[in-house]
Tab-separated table of C-alpha atoms and ligand atoms in Angstrom:
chain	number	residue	atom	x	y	z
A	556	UNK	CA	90.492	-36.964	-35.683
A	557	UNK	CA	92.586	-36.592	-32.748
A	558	UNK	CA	90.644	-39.007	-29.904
A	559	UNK	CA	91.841	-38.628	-26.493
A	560	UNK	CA	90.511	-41.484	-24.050
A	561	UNK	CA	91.280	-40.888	-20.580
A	562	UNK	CA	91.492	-43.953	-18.690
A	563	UNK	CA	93.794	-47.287	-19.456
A	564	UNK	CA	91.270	-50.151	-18.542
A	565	UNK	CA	89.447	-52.405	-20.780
A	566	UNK	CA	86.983	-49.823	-21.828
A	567	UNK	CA	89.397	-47.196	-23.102
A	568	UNK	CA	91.571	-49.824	-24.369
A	569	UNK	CA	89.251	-51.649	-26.628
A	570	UNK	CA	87.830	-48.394	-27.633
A	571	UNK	CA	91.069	-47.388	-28.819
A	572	UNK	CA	91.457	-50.426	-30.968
A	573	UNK	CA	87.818	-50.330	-32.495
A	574	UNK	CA	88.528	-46.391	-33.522
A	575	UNK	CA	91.490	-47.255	-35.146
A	576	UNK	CA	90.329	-50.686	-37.034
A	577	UNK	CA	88.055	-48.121	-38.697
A	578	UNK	CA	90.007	-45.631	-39.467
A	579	UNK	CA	93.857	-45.884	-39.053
A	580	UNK	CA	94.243	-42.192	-39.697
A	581	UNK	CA	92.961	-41.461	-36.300
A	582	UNK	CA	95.764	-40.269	-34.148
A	583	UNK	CA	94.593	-41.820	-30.617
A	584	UNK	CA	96.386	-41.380	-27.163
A	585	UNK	CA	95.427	-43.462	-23.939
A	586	UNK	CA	96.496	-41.887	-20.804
A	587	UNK	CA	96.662	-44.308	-17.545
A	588	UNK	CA	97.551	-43.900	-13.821
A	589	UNK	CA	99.334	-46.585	-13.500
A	590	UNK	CA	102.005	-48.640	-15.054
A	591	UNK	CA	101.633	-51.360	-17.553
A	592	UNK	CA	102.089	-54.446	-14.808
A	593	UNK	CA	100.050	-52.746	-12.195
A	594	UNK	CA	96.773	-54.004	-12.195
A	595	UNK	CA	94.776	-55.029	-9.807
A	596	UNK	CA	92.088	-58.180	-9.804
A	597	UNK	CA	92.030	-61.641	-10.570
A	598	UNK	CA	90.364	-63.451	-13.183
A	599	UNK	CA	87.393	-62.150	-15.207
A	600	UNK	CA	85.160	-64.197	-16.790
A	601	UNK	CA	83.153	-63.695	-20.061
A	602	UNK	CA	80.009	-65.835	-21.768
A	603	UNK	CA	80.669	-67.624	-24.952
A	604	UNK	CA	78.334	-64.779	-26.653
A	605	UNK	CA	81.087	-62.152	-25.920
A	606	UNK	CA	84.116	-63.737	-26.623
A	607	UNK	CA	82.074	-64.434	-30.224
A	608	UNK	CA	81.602	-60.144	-30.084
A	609	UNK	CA	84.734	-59.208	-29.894
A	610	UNK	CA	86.037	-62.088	-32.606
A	611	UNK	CA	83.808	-60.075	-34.494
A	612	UNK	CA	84.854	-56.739	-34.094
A	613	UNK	CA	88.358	-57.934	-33.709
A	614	UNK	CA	89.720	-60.946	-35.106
A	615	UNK	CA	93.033	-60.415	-33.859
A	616	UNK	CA	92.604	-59.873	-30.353
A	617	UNK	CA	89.738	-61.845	-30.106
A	618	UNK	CA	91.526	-65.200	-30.658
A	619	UNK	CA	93.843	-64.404	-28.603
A	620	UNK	CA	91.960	-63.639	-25.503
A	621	UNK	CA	90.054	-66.523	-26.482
A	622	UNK	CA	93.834	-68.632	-27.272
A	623	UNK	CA	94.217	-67.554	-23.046
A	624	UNK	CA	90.849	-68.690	-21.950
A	625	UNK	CA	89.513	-71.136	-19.627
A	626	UNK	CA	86.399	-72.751	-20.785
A	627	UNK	CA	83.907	-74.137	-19.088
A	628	UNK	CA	79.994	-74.953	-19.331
A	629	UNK	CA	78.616	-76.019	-16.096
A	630	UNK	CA	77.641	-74.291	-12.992
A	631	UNK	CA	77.511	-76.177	-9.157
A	632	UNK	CA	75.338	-73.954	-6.844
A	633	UNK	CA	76.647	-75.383	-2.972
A	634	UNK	CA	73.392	-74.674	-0.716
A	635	UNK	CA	75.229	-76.008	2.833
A	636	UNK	CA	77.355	-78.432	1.701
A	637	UNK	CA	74.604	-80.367	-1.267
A	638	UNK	CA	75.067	-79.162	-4.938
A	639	UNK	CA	72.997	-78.808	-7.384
A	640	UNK	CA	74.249	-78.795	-11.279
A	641	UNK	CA	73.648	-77.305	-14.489
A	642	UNK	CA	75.044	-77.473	-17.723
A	643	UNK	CA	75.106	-75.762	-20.915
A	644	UNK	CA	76.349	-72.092	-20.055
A	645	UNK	CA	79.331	-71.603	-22.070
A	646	UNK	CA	81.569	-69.312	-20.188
A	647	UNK	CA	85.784	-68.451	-19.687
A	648	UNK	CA	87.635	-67.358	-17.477
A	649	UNK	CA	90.929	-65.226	-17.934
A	650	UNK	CA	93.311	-62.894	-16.004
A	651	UNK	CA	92.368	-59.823	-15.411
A	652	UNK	CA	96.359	-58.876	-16.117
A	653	UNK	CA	96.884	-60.863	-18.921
A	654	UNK	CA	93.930	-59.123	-20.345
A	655	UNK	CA	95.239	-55.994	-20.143
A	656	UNK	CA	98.670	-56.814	-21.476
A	657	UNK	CA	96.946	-58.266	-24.801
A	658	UNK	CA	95.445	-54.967	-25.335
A	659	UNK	CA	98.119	-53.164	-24.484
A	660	UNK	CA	99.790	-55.286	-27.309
A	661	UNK	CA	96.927	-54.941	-29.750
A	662	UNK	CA	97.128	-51.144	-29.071
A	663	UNK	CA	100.740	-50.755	-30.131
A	664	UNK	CA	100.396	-53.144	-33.375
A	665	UNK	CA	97.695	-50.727	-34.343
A	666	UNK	CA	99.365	-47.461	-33.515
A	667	UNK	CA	96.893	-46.707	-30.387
A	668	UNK	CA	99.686	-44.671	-28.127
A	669	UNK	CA	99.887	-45.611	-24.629
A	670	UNK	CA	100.913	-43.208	-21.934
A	671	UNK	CA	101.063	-44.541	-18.595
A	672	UNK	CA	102.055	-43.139	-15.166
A	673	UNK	CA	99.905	-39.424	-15.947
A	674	UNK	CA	97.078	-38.842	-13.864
A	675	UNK	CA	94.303	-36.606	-15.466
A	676	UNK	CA	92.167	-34.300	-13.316
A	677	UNK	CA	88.124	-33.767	-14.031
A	678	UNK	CA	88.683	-29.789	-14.885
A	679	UNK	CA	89.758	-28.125	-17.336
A	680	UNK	CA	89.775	-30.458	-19.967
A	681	UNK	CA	90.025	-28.806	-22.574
A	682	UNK	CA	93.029	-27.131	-21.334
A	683	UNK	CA	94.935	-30.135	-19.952
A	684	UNK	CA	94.427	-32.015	-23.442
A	685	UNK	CA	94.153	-29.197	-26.299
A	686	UNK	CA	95.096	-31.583	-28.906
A	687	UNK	CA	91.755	-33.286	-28.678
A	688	UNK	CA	88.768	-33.603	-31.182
A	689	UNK	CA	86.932	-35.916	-28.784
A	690	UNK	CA	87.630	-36.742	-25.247
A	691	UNK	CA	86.707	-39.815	-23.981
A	692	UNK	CA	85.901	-40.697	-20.620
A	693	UNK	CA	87.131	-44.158	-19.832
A	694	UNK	CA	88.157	-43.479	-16.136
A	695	UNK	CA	85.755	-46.290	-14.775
A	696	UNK	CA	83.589	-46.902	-11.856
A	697	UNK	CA	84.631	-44.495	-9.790
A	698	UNK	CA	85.133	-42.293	-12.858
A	699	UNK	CA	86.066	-38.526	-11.724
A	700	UNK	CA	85.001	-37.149	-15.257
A	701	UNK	CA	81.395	-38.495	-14.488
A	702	UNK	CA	80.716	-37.641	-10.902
A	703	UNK	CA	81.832	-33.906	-11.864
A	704	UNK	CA	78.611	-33.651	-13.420
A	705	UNK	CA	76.701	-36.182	-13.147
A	706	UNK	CA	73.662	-34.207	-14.675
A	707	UNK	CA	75.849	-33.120	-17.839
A	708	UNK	CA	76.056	-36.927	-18.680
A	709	UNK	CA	72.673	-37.901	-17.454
A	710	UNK	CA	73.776	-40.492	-14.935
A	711	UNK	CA	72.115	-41.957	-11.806
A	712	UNK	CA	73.878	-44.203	-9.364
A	713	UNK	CA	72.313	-46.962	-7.291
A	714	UNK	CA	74.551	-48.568	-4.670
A	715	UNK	CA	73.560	-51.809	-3.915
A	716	UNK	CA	74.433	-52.598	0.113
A	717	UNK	CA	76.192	-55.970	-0.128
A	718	UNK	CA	80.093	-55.996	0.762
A	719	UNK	CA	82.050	-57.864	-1.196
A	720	UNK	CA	86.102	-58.792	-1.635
A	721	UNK	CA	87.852	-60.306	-4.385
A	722	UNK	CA	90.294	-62.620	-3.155
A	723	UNK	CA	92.269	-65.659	-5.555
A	724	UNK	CA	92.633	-69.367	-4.342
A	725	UNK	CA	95.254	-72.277	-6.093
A	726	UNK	CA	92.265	-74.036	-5.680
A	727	UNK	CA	90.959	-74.863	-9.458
A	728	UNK	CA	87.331	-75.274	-9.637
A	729	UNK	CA	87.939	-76.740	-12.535
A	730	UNK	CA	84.593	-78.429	-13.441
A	731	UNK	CA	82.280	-76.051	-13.378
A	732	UNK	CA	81.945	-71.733	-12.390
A	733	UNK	CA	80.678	-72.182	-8.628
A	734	UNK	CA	78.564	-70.491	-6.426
A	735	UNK	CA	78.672	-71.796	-2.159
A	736	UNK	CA	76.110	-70.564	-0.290
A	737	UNK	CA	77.108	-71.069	3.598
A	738	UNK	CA	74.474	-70.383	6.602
A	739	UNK	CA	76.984	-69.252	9.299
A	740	UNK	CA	75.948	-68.639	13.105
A	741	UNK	CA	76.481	-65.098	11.817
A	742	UNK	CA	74.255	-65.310	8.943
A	743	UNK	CA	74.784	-66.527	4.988
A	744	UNK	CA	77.656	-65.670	2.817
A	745	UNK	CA	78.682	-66.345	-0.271
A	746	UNK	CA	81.333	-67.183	-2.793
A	747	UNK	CA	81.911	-66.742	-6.291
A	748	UNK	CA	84.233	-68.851	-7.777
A	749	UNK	CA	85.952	-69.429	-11.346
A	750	UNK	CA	89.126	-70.593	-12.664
A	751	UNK	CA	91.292	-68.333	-14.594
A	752	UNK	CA	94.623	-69.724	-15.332
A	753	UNK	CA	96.425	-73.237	-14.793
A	754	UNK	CA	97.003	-72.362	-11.192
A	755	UNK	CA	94.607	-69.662	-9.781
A	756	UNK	CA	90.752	-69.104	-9.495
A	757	UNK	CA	89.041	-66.391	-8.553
A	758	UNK	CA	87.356	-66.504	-5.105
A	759	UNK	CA	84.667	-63.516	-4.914
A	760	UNK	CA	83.205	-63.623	-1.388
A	761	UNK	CA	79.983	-61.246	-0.768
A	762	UNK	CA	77.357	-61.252	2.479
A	763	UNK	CA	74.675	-57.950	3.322
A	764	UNK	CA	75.900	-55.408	5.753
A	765	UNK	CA	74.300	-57.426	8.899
A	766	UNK	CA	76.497	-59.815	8.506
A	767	UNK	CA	79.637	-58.081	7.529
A	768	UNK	CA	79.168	-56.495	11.105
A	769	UNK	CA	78.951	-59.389	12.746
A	770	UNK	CA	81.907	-60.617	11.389
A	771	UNK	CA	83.462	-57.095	11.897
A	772	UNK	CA	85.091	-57.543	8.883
A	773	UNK	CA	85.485	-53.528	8.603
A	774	UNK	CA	87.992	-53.497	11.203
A	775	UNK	CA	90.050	-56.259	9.850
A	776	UNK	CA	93.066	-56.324	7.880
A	777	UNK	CA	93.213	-57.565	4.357
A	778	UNK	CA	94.560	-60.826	5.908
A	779	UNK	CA	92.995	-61.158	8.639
A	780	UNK	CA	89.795	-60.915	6.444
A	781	UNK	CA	91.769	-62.934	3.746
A	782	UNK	CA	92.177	-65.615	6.602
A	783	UNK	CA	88.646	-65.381	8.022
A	784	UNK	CA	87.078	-66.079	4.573
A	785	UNK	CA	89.525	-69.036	4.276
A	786	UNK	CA	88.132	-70.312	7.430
A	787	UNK	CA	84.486	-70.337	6.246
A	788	UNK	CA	85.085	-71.790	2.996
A	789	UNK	CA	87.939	-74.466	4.359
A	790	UNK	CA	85.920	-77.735	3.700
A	791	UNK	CA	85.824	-76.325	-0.668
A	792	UNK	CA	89.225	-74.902	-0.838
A	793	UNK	CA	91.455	-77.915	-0.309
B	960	FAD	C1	85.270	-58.266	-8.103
B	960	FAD	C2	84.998	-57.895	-9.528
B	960	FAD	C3	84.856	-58.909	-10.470
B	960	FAD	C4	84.566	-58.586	-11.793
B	960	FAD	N1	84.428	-59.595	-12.665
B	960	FAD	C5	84.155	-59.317	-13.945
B	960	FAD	C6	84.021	-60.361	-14.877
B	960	FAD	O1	84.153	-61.524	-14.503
B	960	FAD	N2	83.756	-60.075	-16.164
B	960	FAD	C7	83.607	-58.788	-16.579
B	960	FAD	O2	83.375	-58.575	-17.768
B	960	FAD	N3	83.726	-57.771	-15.710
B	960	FAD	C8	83.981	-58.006	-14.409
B	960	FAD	N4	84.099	-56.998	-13.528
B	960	FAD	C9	83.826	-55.654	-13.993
B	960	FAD	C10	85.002	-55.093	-14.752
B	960	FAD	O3	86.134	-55.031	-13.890
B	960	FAD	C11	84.634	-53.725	-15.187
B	960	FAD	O4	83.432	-53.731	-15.904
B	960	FAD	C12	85.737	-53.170	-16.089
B	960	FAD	O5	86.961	-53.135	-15.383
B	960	FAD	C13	85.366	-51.786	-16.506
B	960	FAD	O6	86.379	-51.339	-17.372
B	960	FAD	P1	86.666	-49.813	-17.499
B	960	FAD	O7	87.792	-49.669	-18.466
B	960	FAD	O8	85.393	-49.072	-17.743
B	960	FAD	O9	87.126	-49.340	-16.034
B	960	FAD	P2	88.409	-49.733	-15.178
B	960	FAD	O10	88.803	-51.137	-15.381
B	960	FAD	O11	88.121	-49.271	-13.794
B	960	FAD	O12	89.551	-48.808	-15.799
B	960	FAD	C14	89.599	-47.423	-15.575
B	960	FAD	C15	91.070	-47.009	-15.680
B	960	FAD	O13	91.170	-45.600	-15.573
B	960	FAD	C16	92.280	-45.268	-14.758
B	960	FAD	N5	91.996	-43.979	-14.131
B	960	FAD	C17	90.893	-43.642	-13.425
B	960	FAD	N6	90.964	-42.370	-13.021
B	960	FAD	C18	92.146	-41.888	-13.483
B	960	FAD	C19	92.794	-40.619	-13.386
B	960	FAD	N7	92.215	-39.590	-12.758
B	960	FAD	N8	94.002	-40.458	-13.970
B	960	FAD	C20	94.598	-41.496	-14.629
B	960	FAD	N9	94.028	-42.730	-14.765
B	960	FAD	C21	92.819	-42.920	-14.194
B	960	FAD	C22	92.337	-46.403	-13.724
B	960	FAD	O14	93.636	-46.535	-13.183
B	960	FAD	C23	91.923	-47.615	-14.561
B	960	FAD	O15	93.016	-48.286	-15.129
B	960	FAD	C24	84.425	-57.249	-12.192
B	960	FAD	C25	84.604	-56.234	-11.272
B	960	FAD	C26	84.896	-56.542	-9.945
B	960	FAD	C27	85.083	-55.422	-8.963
């Protein structure tokens, strides 16, 4: 079969890999916006359960995403400054980036061909890719295949109302995944925080709309928000 997936992030990625791990005659072409090194993000994080899923269905890339990982199994919840612990969730942490680029490299071993740098458009297809058997829509949240009809693929969307921004600290976290809950004079907000590498942890901070007005984040640049988090969070970032 000729298997076009449309969309270069994990999803059309790993799909690309499981097609052709059972059956290597598939010819299979990723296309991809952007370029190999572009991605965006931080660090992900997955539960021991996954990792153990794709070691399954992949031996090879499996180990090593898991070879990359940063393990951990506790979880501090900071309510104003007291924690409160927990153990026993088995979870890592990994680049979002380095990710990629081990797919990217378990594509090419297996023959998956990666085309970066081509955007795709929601019509027409059929004409834009006649080569195709099967299409596959991997173009993501936001995906422009899927909110062309959302009917056709029997889809609903729910937006939830919190803001949120994903921002990366040198600061390590490395005991435990943790969650700070701060009660501001604007209201709470929250962070989300997990280390992904040697260096870097992700820093995920969220709060509801009221108080994302208040803090007129909106109107702020990326570092003046950047800065303002930094400023809430000061007395856990070092
Ligand atoms: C702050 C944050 C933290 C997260 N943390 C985690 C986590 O810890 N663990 C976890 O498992 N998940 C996490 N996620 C979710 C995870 O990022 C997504 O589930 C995952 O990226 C979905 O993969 P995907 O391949 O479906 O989509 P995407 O990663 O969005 O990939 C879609 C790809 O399609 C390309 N594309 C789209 N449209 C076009 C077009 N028209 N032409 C060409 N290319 C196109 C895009 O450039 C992109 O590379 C997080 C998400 C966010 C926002």
């Amino acid at each position: 079969m000729n298997i076009v997936c449309l969309g270069g992030g994990p999803a059309g990625l790993y799909f690309g890999i499981s097609m052709k791990l059972r059956d290597p005659q598939h010819t299979i072409t990723v296309y991809e916006r952007n370029r190999p090194g572009d991605t965006f993000g931080w660090g992900v994080v997955f539960s021991d359960q996954t990792v153990d899923n794709l070691i399954a269905n992949d031996p090879d890339s499996g180990e090593w995403i898991k070879d990359e990982f940063i393990h951990w199994d506790k979880i501090d919840c900071f309510l104003n400054g007291e924690v409160e612990r927990s153990d026993g969730h088995g979870f890592i942490g990994l680049g979002r980036k380095k990710m990629l680029q081990l797919l990217h490299k378990r594509c090419e071993e297996l023959g998956v061909k990666l085309v970066f740098e081509r955007e795709f458009e929601a019509e027409n297809l059929t004409t834009q890719f006649p080569e195709a058997d099967l299409i596959v829509a991997a173009d993501g949240l936001n995906s422009k295949i899927r909110n062309a009809d959302l009917d056709i693929f029997e889809c609903t969307v729910d937006v939830r109302p919190n803001k949120f921004v994903w921002l990366g600290t040198k600061q390590k976290f490395e005991d435990a995944f943790t969650f700070i809950f701060e009660e501001t004079e604007k209201g709470w907000i929250w962070a989300h925080c997990y280390q992904f590498d040697n260096e870097t942890s992700t820093f995920i901070v969220e709060c509801n709309p009221d108080v994302y007005d208040a803090y007129g984040f909106e109107e702020m640049s990326h570092a003046e928000s950047a800065e303002t988090c930094r400023k809430i969070f000061e007395n856990y970032l070092g």
